[in-house]
Coordinates of C-alpha atoms in Angstrom, one line a residue:
M1 CA 0.1 0.1 -0.3
A2 CA 1.6 3.5 -0.7
R3 CA 2.2 5.5 2.0
R4 CA -0.2 8.0 3.6
G5 CA 2.3 11.0 2.2
D6 CA 1.8 9.5 -1.1
T7 CA -2.1 9.4 -1.3
I8 CA -2.1 12.8 0.3
S9 CA 0.0 14.3 -2.0
M10 CA -1.6 13.0 -5.2
I11 CA -5.7 12.6 -3.8
D12 CA -6.3 16.1 -5.1
T13 CA -5.5 14.7 -8.8
L14 CA -7.5 11.8 -8.5
A15 CA -10.3 13.1 -7.1
E16 CA -10.4 15.8 -9.9
F17 CA -10.0 12.8 -12.1
K18 CA -12.5 11.0 -10.3
E19 CA -15.1 13.6 -10.9
L20 CA -15.0 13.7 -14.9
K21 CA -18.2 12.6 -16.9
N22 CA -18.3 10.2 -19.1
I23 CA -15.0 8.3 -18.0
D24 CA -15.5 4.9 -17.7
K25 CA -13.5 2.9 -14.7
E26 CA -11.4 0.6 -17.0
T27 CA -10.0 4.1 -19.1
M28 CA -9.2 5.7 -15.7
I29 CA -7.5 2.9 -14.2
N30 CA -5.3 2.6 -17.5
V31 CA -4.8 6.6 -17.8
L32 CA -3.4 6.9 -14.4
E33 CA -1.4 3.7 -14.6
E34 CA 0.2 5.3 -18.0
S35 CA 0.9 8.1 -16.1
F36 CA 2.7 6.9 -13.3
R37 CA 4.9 4.6 -15.7
N38 CA 6.0 7.8 -18.0
V39 CA 7.4 8.9 -14.9
I40 CA 8.8 6.2 -13.7
A41 CA 10.2 5.2 -17.3
K42 CA 11.9 8.7 -17.3
M43 CA 13.6 8.3 -13.8
F44 CA 14.8 4.9 -14.4
G45 CA 14.8 4.1 -17.9
T46 CA 12.4 1.8 -18.9
D47 CA 9.1 0.7 -16.7
E48 CA 9.0 -3.1 -17.8
N49 CA 10.2 -4.4 -14.4
Y50 CA 7.0 -2.5 -12.2
D51 CA 3.6 -3.6 -11.3
V52 CA 1.3 -0.5 -10.8
I53 CA -1.6 -0.7 -9.2
I54 CA -4.5 1.3 -9.4
N55 CA -7.6 2.1 -6.6
P56 CA -9.8 4.7 -7.7
E57 CA -11.9 4.4 -6.1
K58 CA -10.5 5.2 -2.6
G59 CA -7.7 7.0 -4.0
D60 CA -4.6 5.2 -3.8
F61 CA -2.2 2.8 -5.6
E62 CA 0.6 0.1 -4.9
I63 CA 4.1 0.1 -7.0
W64 CA 5.8 -2.9 -6.6
R65 CA 9.2 -3.5 -8.3
N66 CA 10.7 -6.4 -9.7
R67 CA 14.4 -7.6 -9.5
I68 CA 16.6 -10.2 -10.2
A69 CA 18.9 -11.6 -7.1
V70 CA 22.9 -11.3 -7.8
D71 CA 26.0 -12.3 -5.9
D72 CA 27.2 -9.7 -3.3
G73 CA 29.3 -6.4 -5.1
M74 CA 27.6 -7.9 -8.6
V75 CA 24.9 -5.3 -8.4
T76 CA 25.7 -3.6 -12.1
D77 CA 21.8 -1.7 -12.5
A78 CA 20.2 -1.3 -9.0
N79 CA 17.1 -0.9 -10.5
M80 CA 17.2 -3.8 -12.3
Q81 CA 19.3 -6.2 -10.1
I82 CA 19.7 -6.1 -6.3
S83 CA 21.9 -8.2 -4.1
L84 CA 21.8 -11.5 -2.2
S85 CA 21.9 -10.1 0.9
E86 CA 19.7 -7.6 0.2
A87 CA 17.2 -9.9 -1.5
H88 CA 17.4 -11.9 1.8
T89 CA 15.4 -9.1 3.8
I90 CA 12.8 -9.5 1.8
D91 CA 12.4 -13.0 0.9
P92 CA 14.5 -15.3 3.4
D93 CA 14.4 -18.4 1.0
C94 CA 15.5 -16.4 -1.8
E95 CA 18.4 -17.8 -4.2
V96 CA 20.4 -16.1 -6.9
G97 CA 19.0 -15.3 -10.0
E98 CA 15.5 -15.5 -8.8
E99 CA 13.0 -12.4 -9.2
V100 CA 12.4 -10.3 -6.1
T101 CA 9.0 -8.4 -5.7
D102 CA 9.5 -5.3 -3.6
E103 CA 7.0 -2.1 -2.8
V104 CA 8.4 1.0 -3.7
F105 CA 7.1 4.7 -2.6
F106 CA 6.6 7.3 -4.9
A107 CA 7.5 9.7 -2.0
D108 CA 10.4 8.4 -2.0
F109 CA 11.2 9.5 -6.1
G110 CA 11.2 13.2 -4.9
R111 CA 9.3 16.5 -5.4
R112 CA 10.4 16.3 -9.0
A113 CA 8.9 13.1 -9.9
I114 CA 5.7 14.0 -7.7
L115 CA 5.4 17.3 -9.8
N116 CA 6.4 15.5 -13.3
L117 CA 3.5 12.9 -12.2
R118 CA 0.6 15.6 -11.5
Q119 CA 1.6 17.4 -14.6
T120 CA 1.6 14.3 -16.7
L121 CA -1.7 13.7 -15.0
A122 CA -3.5 16.5 -15.9
S123 CA -1.9 16.4 -19.5
K124 CA -3.9 13.1 -20.2
I125 CA -6.7 14.0 -18.5
L126 CA -7.4 17.5 -20.5
E127 CA -6.4 15.2 -23.5
L128 CA -9.2 12.7 -22.5
Q129 CA -11.5 15.0 -22.3
K130 CA -11.0 16.9 -25.5
D131 CA -11.3 13.2 -26.9
N132 CA -14.5 12.6 -25.3
L133 CA -16.0 16.0 -26.7
Y134 CA -15.2 15.2 -29.8
A135 CA -16.6 11.3 -29.9
K136 CA -20.0 13.3 -27.9
Y137 CA -20.2 15.9 -30.8
K138 CA -19.4 13.4 -33.8
E139 CA -22.3 11.3 -32.6
L140 CA -24.5 14.8 -32.4
I141 CA -23.9 15.9 -36.1
G142 CA -27.4 16.6 -37.3
C143 CA -28.9 17.2 -33.8
I144 CA -30.1 19.9 -32.5
V145 CA -28.3 21.4 -28.9
V146 CA -29.2 24.1 -26.8
A147 CA -26.9 26.2 -25.4
D148 CA -26.5 29.8 -23.7
V149 CA -24.1 32.6 -25.3
Y150 CA -21.4 33.1 -23.3
Q151 CA -19.4 35.8 -26.1
V152 CA -20.7 37.7 -29.5
W153 CA -18.2 38.7 -31.6
K154 CA -18.8 40.4 -35.1
K155 CA -18.2 37.3 -36.9
E156 CA -19.3 34.9 -34.9
I157 CA -21.2 33.5 -31.2
L158 CA -19.5 31.5 -28.8
L159 CA -22.2 29.2 -26.4
L160 CA -21.5 27.1 -23.8
D161 CA -23.4 23.7 -23.0
D162 CA -24.7 22.5 -20.1
D163 CA -21.2 20.7 -19.2
G164 CA -19.0 24.2 -19.8
N165 CA -18.2 22.9 -23.7
E166 CA -17.5 25.8 -25.8
L167 CA -19.6 25.9 -29.4
L168 CA -19.5 28.5 -32.3
L169 CA -22.0 29.7 -34.2
S170 CA -20.4 31.7 -37.4
K171 CA -22.7 35.0 -38.8
N172 CA -23.0 32.3 -42.0
E173 CA -24.8 29.8 -40.2
Q174 CA -27.0 32.3 -38.0
I175 CA -30.5 34.1 -39.4
P176 CA -30.3 37.4 -41.2
S177 CA -32.7 38.4 -37.9
D178 CA -31.3 36.7 -35.4
F179 CA -30.1 38.9 -32.4
Y180 CA -28.3 37.2 -29.4
R181 CA -27.4 38.8 -25.8
K182 CA -24.9 37.2 -23.3
G183 CA -27.1 34.6 -21.5
E184 CA -29.5 33.8 -24.3
S185 CA -30.2 30.6 -24.7
V186 CA -29.5 29.3 -28.3
R187 CA -31.3 26.5 -31.0
A188 CA -29.3 24.7 -33.9
I189 CA -27.8 21.7 -35.3
V190 CA -24.5 20.6 -34.5
Q191 CA -23.0 21.2 -38.3
H192 CA -19.5 19.6 -38.6
V193 CA -16.8 18.8 -35.8
V194 CA -13.1 19.9 -36.3
N195 CA -10.3 18.1 -34.1
D196 CA -7.1 19.8 -35.3
N197 CA -4.6 19.2 -33.2
N198 CA -6.2 17.7 -30.1
N199 CA -8.0 21.0 -30.5
T200 CA -11.7 20.4 -30.7
R201 CA -14.0 22.7 -32.8
I202 CA -18.0 22.4 -32.4
Y203 CA -19.6 24.4 -35.3
L204 CA -24.0 25.0 -35.3
S205 CA -26.0 25.8 -37.9
R206 CA -29.6 27.6 -38.1
T207 CA -29.7 27.6 -41.9
D208 CA -28.9 24.3 -42.4
N209 CA -31.7 22.9 -44.1
L210 CA -31.3 19.6 -41.6
F211 CA -32.0 22.4 -38.8
L212 CA -35.7 22.8 -40.4
Q213 CA -36.0 18.8 -40.7
R214 CA -35.1 18.9 -36.9
L215 CA -37.6 21.1 -36.4
F216 CA -41.0 19.5 -37.9
E217 CA -39.7 15.8 -36.2
L218 CA -39.9 18.2 -32.8
E219 CA -43.0 19.1 -33.6
V220 CA -44.8 16.4 -35.4
P221 CA -45.2 13.3 -33.3
E222 CA -46.4 12.2 -37.2
I223 CA -43.0 12.4 -38.4
N224 CA -41.3 10.9 -35.8
D225 CA -42.7 8.2 -35.5
G226 CA -42.1 7.6 -39.2
L227 CA -46.0 8.2 -40.9
I228 CA -44.4 10.8 -42.2
T229 CA -41.7 12.0 -44.4
I230 CA -39.9 14.4 -45.2
K231 CA -38.8 14.5 -49.2
A232 CA -37.4 17.4 -49.7
I233 CA -36.2 20.9 -48.4
A234 CA -35.3 24.0 -49.8
R235 CA -35.1 26.8 -47.9
I236 CA -34.2 30.6 -47.7
P237 CA -33.0 31.3 -44.0
G238 CA -35.0 34.0 -43.0
E239 CA -37.1 34.7 -46.2
R240 CA -39.2 31.9 -47.2
A241 CA -39.1 27.9 -46.9
K242 CA -41.1 24.8 -49.3
I243 CA -41.1 21.3 -47.8
A244 CA -42.0 18.4 -49.2
V245 CA -44.3 16.0 -47.8
E246 CA -45.4 12.2 -48.4
S247 CA -47.4 9.9 -45.8
Y248 CA -47.3 6.2 -45.7
D249 CA -51.2 5.6 -45.0
D250 CA -53.8 7.2 -46.4
R251 CA -55.7 8.2 -43.6
I252 CA -53.3 11.1 -42.7
D253 CA -53.0 13.9 -45.0
P254 CA -48.9 14.6 -44.4
V255 CA -50.0 18.3 -45.0
G256 CA -52.7 18.7 -42.5
A257 CA -50.5 17.0 -39.9
C258 CA -47.7 19.0 -40.2
V259 CA -49.3 22.5 -39.8
G260 CA -51.6 21.5 -37.4
M261 CA -54.9 22.7 -36.3
K262 CA -55.6 26.2 -37.1
G263 CA -51.2 25.8 -37.9
S264 CA -50.6 24.9 -34.6
R265 CA -47.6 23.1 -35.0
I266 CA -46.0 25.3 -37.8
R267 CA -46.5 28.2 -35.7
G268 CA -43.8 27.2 -33.7
I269 CA -41.7 26.1 -36.1
V270 CA -41.5 29.7 -37.8
R271 CA -41.2 31.7 -34.7
E272 CA -38.3 30.0 -34.0
L273 CA -36.9 30.5 -37.5
R274 CA -37.9 34.6 -36.9
N275 CA -41.4 34.6 -39.0
E276 CA -39.0 32.8 -42.0
N277 CA -42.9 31.5 -44.1
I278 CA -43.1 28.1 -45.3
D279 CA -45.5 26.4 -47.4
V280 CA -45.9 22.7 -47.6
I281 CA -46.9 20.7 -49.8
N282 CA -47.6 16.9 -51.6
Y283 CA -44.8 15.0 -52.6
T284 CA -45.2 13.4 -56.1
N285 CA -43.0 10.8 -57.9
N286 CA -45.2 12.9 -60.8
T287 CA -42.8 15.5 -62.0
S288 CA -44.8 17.7 -63.8
L289 CA -47.4 17.8 -61.0
F290 CA -44.6 18.2 -58.1
I291 CA -43.3 21.5 -59.7
Q292 CA -47.4 22.4 -60.4
R293 CA -47.4 22.0 -56.3
A294 CA -44.1 23.1 -55.6
L295 CA -45.1 26.8 -57.4
S296 CA -48.0 27.3 -55.4
P297 CA -50.0 29.1 -55.6
A298 CA -49.4 30.3 -59.0
K299 CA -51.8 27.9 -61.5
I300 CA -50.0 26.6 -64.3
S301 CA -51.8 26.4 -67.5
S302 CA -49.3 23.6 -69.1
I303 CA -45.4 22.3 -69.0
K304 CA -43.1 21.2 -71.1
L305 CA -40.0 18.9 -69.1
Y306 CA -36.8 18.2 -70.5
E307 CA -35.9 16.2 -68.7
D308 CA -32.4 15.4 -69.9
E309 CA -31.1 18.7 -69.4
R310 CA -33.8 18.9 -65.4
K311 CA -35.7 21.8 -67.2
A312 CA -39.1 22.5 -67.7
E313 CA -41.0 25.1 -69.9
V314 CA -43.9 26.8 -67.2
F315 CA -46.9 28.4 -69.0
L316 CA -49.0 30.5 -67.0
L317 CA -52.0 32.8 -67.7
P318 CA -50.4 36.9 -67.4
E319 CA -52.0 37.4 -63.9
E320 CA -50.8 34.0 -62.0
V321 CA -46.9 35.1 -63.5
S322 CA -45.9 37.8 -60.8
L323 CA -47.2 34.7 -58.1
A324 CA -44.9 32.3 -59.6
I325 CA -42.4 34.2 -59.6
G326 CA -43.1 35.8 -56.5
K327 CA -41.8 39.0 -54.8
G328 CA -38.0 38.8 -54.9
G329 CA -38.6 35.8 -57.4
L330 CA -38.7 33.7 -54.1
N331 CA -40.6 31.5 -55.2
I332 CA -39.9 30.0 -58.3
K333 CA -36.2 30.0 -57.1
L334 CA -37.0 27.6 -53.9
A335 CA -39.6 25.8 -56.4
S336 CA -36.4 24.9 -58.6
M337 CA -34.4 23.9 -55.9
L338 CA -37.1 22.0 -54.1
T339 CA -37.8 20.1 -57.3
D340 CA -34.0 20.1 -58.8
Y341 CA -35.2 21.3 -61.9
T342 CA -34.4 24.9 -63.3
I343 CA -37.4 26.2 -64.3
D344 CA -39.0 28.9 -67.1
V345 CA -42.1 30.5 -66.6
F346 CA -44.3 32.0 -69.8
R347 CA -46.9 33.7 -70.0
D348 CA -49.5 31.7 -71.9
I349 CA -50.5 34.1 -74.6
D350 CA -53.5 32.9 -76.5
T351 CA -52.5 33.0 -80.4
S352 CA -56.1 31.9 -81.5
E353 CA -56.5 35.2 -83.9
G354 CA -53.2 34.4 -86.0
Y355 CA -51.0 36.9 -83.1
E356 CA -47.5 35.5 -83.5
D357 CA -44.9 36.3 -80.3
I358 CA -41.0 36.6 -80.4
Y359 CA -38.7 35.4 -78.0
L360 CA -36.6 37.9 -76.6
D361 CA -33.9 35.9 -77.9
E362 CA -34.4 36.8 -81.0
F363 CA -33.5 40.9 -80.2
A364 CA -30.0 39.8 -79.4
D365 CA -28.6 42.4 -82.0
E366 CA -30.5 45.3 -80.7
I367 CA -30.6 44.6 -76.5
D368 CA -28.0 44.2 -74.6
S369 CA -27.7 40.8 -73.0
W370 CA -27.7 41.6 -69.3
V371 CA -30.6 43.4 -70.7
I372 CA -32.4 40.4 -71.8
D373 CA -31.4 38.4 -68.5
A374 CA -32.7 40.6 -66.3
L375 CA -36.0 40.7 -68.3
K376 CA -35.8 36.9 -68.3
N377 CA -35.2 36.9 -64.5
I378 CA -38.9 38.6 -64.1
G379 CA -40.8 35.7 -65.8
C380 CA -40.7 38.1 -69.4
H381 CA -39.1 35.2 -71.8
T382 CA -41.2 36.7 -75.2
A383 CA -41.9 40.6 -76.4
K384 CA -45.5 40.5 -75.6
S385 CA -44.7 39.3 -72.2
V386 CA -43.0 42.7 -71.6
L387 CA -44.9 44.9 -73.7
S388 CA -48.3 43.4 -71.2
M389 CA -46.4 45.2 -68.6
S390 CA -46.0 48.6 -67.7
P391 CA -42.9 50.4 -67.9
E392 CA -43.2 51.7 -64.2
E393 CA -43.5 48.1 -63.4
I394 CA -40.5 47.1 -65.4
M395 CA -38.7 49.2 -64.3
E396 CA -39.0 48.2 -60.1
R397 CA -38.9 44.6 -60.7
A398 CA -36.0 43.8 -63.2
D399 CA -34.2 47.0 -61.5
L400 CA -33.9 48.8 -64.9
E401 CA -33.6 52.5 -65.4
E402 CA -36.5 54.1 -67.3
Q403 CA -33.9 55.4 -70.8
T404 CA -33.4 51.6 -70.6
V405 CA -36.8 50.4 -70.3
E406 CA -38.1 52.9 -73.2
E407 CA -35.6 52.0 -75.8
V408 CA -36.8 48.4 -74.8
F409 CA -40.5 48.8 -75.7
N410 CA -39.5 51.3 -78.7
I411 CA -37.6 48.5 -80.3
L412 CA -40.2 45.4 -78.9
S413 CA -43.7 47.7 -80.2
A414 CA -42.2 48.0 -84.1
E415 CA -42.3 44.6 -84.3
F416 CA -46.0 44.6 -84.1
S417 CA -48.9 46.1 -85.4
E418 CA -51.7 48.2 -83.6
E419 CA -53.9 45.6 -83.1
E420 CA -52.0 43.4 -82.0
L421 CA -51.0 45.4 -79.1
F422 CA -54.1 45.4 -77.7
R423 CA -55.3 42.8 -75.8
D424 CA -58.8 42.2 -74.1
N425 CA -59.4 45.7 -74.6
E426 CA -56.6 46.8 -72.7
P427 CA -54.0 48.6 -74.5
V428 CA -50.2 48.1 -73.6
S429 CA -48.4 51.2 -72.4
V430 CA -45.3 52.0 -75.2
V431 CA -43.5 54.6 -75.4
N432 CA -43.4 56.1 -78.7
E433 CA -40.5 58.5 -79.8
D434 CA -42.4 60.5 -82.1
D435 CA -45.2 60.8 -79.9
A436 CA -42.8 61.9 -77.6
N437 CA -40.8 64.2 -79.7
A438 CA -44.3 65.4 -80.3
E439 CA -45.0 66.5 -77.1

């Protein structure tokens, strides 16, 4: 048994180690034994002839040294050999060549050895803590965690979990309208964990699609139970999101279950995401129908698919185009992300009276390509789709200058007769250079 002085000098370190969380008894014993052996090896060049016995429950230990008995005066290595006369004080029946075991006391190694042991043990404890932290959060990747804000920096936030572990939430992974003060609780998913040179860094995210999915799993029991599956998610954090769901039970309405009675289930999710609008739609393997649902609330007249290019041309009545595109183009952008199809929107122009339309690309020699692209971005792919809108609307939505819009209208209108520019008795507002000069 170790001397009392040994135990007293080491009791604090052992007690600290014993209090570590998520450390099994076997690991604790192995690390403690390894620490003792490291110090012994440094002092004597080897630890092979030592037996270290750890009792972590009581906080004490024993060290036994094994040496070979040799004739008196023949000892060349006091660490590995013992004279026969000295061996007889331990074992009176010992003979030359036999192994003799005696207990050594760590306190006899001196204060430097004790200090070295404490430093070695502290280093291994820290290393073990980091390994456990890495392993713990590696398993939590993709899961929601809750942590408190400890410090707010310009590019990221430092948070602490219940065990005091540091977590990082960068600005890029925050919802744009997120604003936190020290001490506030934050919910986010563990996005990835990095372990460089035994320095574990844990990164969180609130903008990842998986965060939205996990929130639905928490709020909608049918998803958690596997009765409803989330098939696809498209999201512009803080603005709007679309989520496609499917039920394996015909008796369950997946959309209704996700939204809840009077929006009770989805309301909490929207609040957590800083009032991010969420559209929940029924998933289907029918690509045309899926794209149609993804563009909701717009109603599609017809759709043409190019599956090899994963592209879709969608035709809608003029009054439906703005709904399909959405404010700032969000609706069509999210629909493309959700369906994984590039979606081009066209006005479904009635050609029954023989009026033909012309694609904007045919005016590439007269209109700059960047202007044509700006018009396409707001859903105007043909001449009449542009002329059916007012110059003011074009300027606002396409972010074009008045002079540029005026030139575009003059070029496009020159391709049609006056009769063709009237649809449903509503004239299209066109600026004519001669009229302008006359005024």
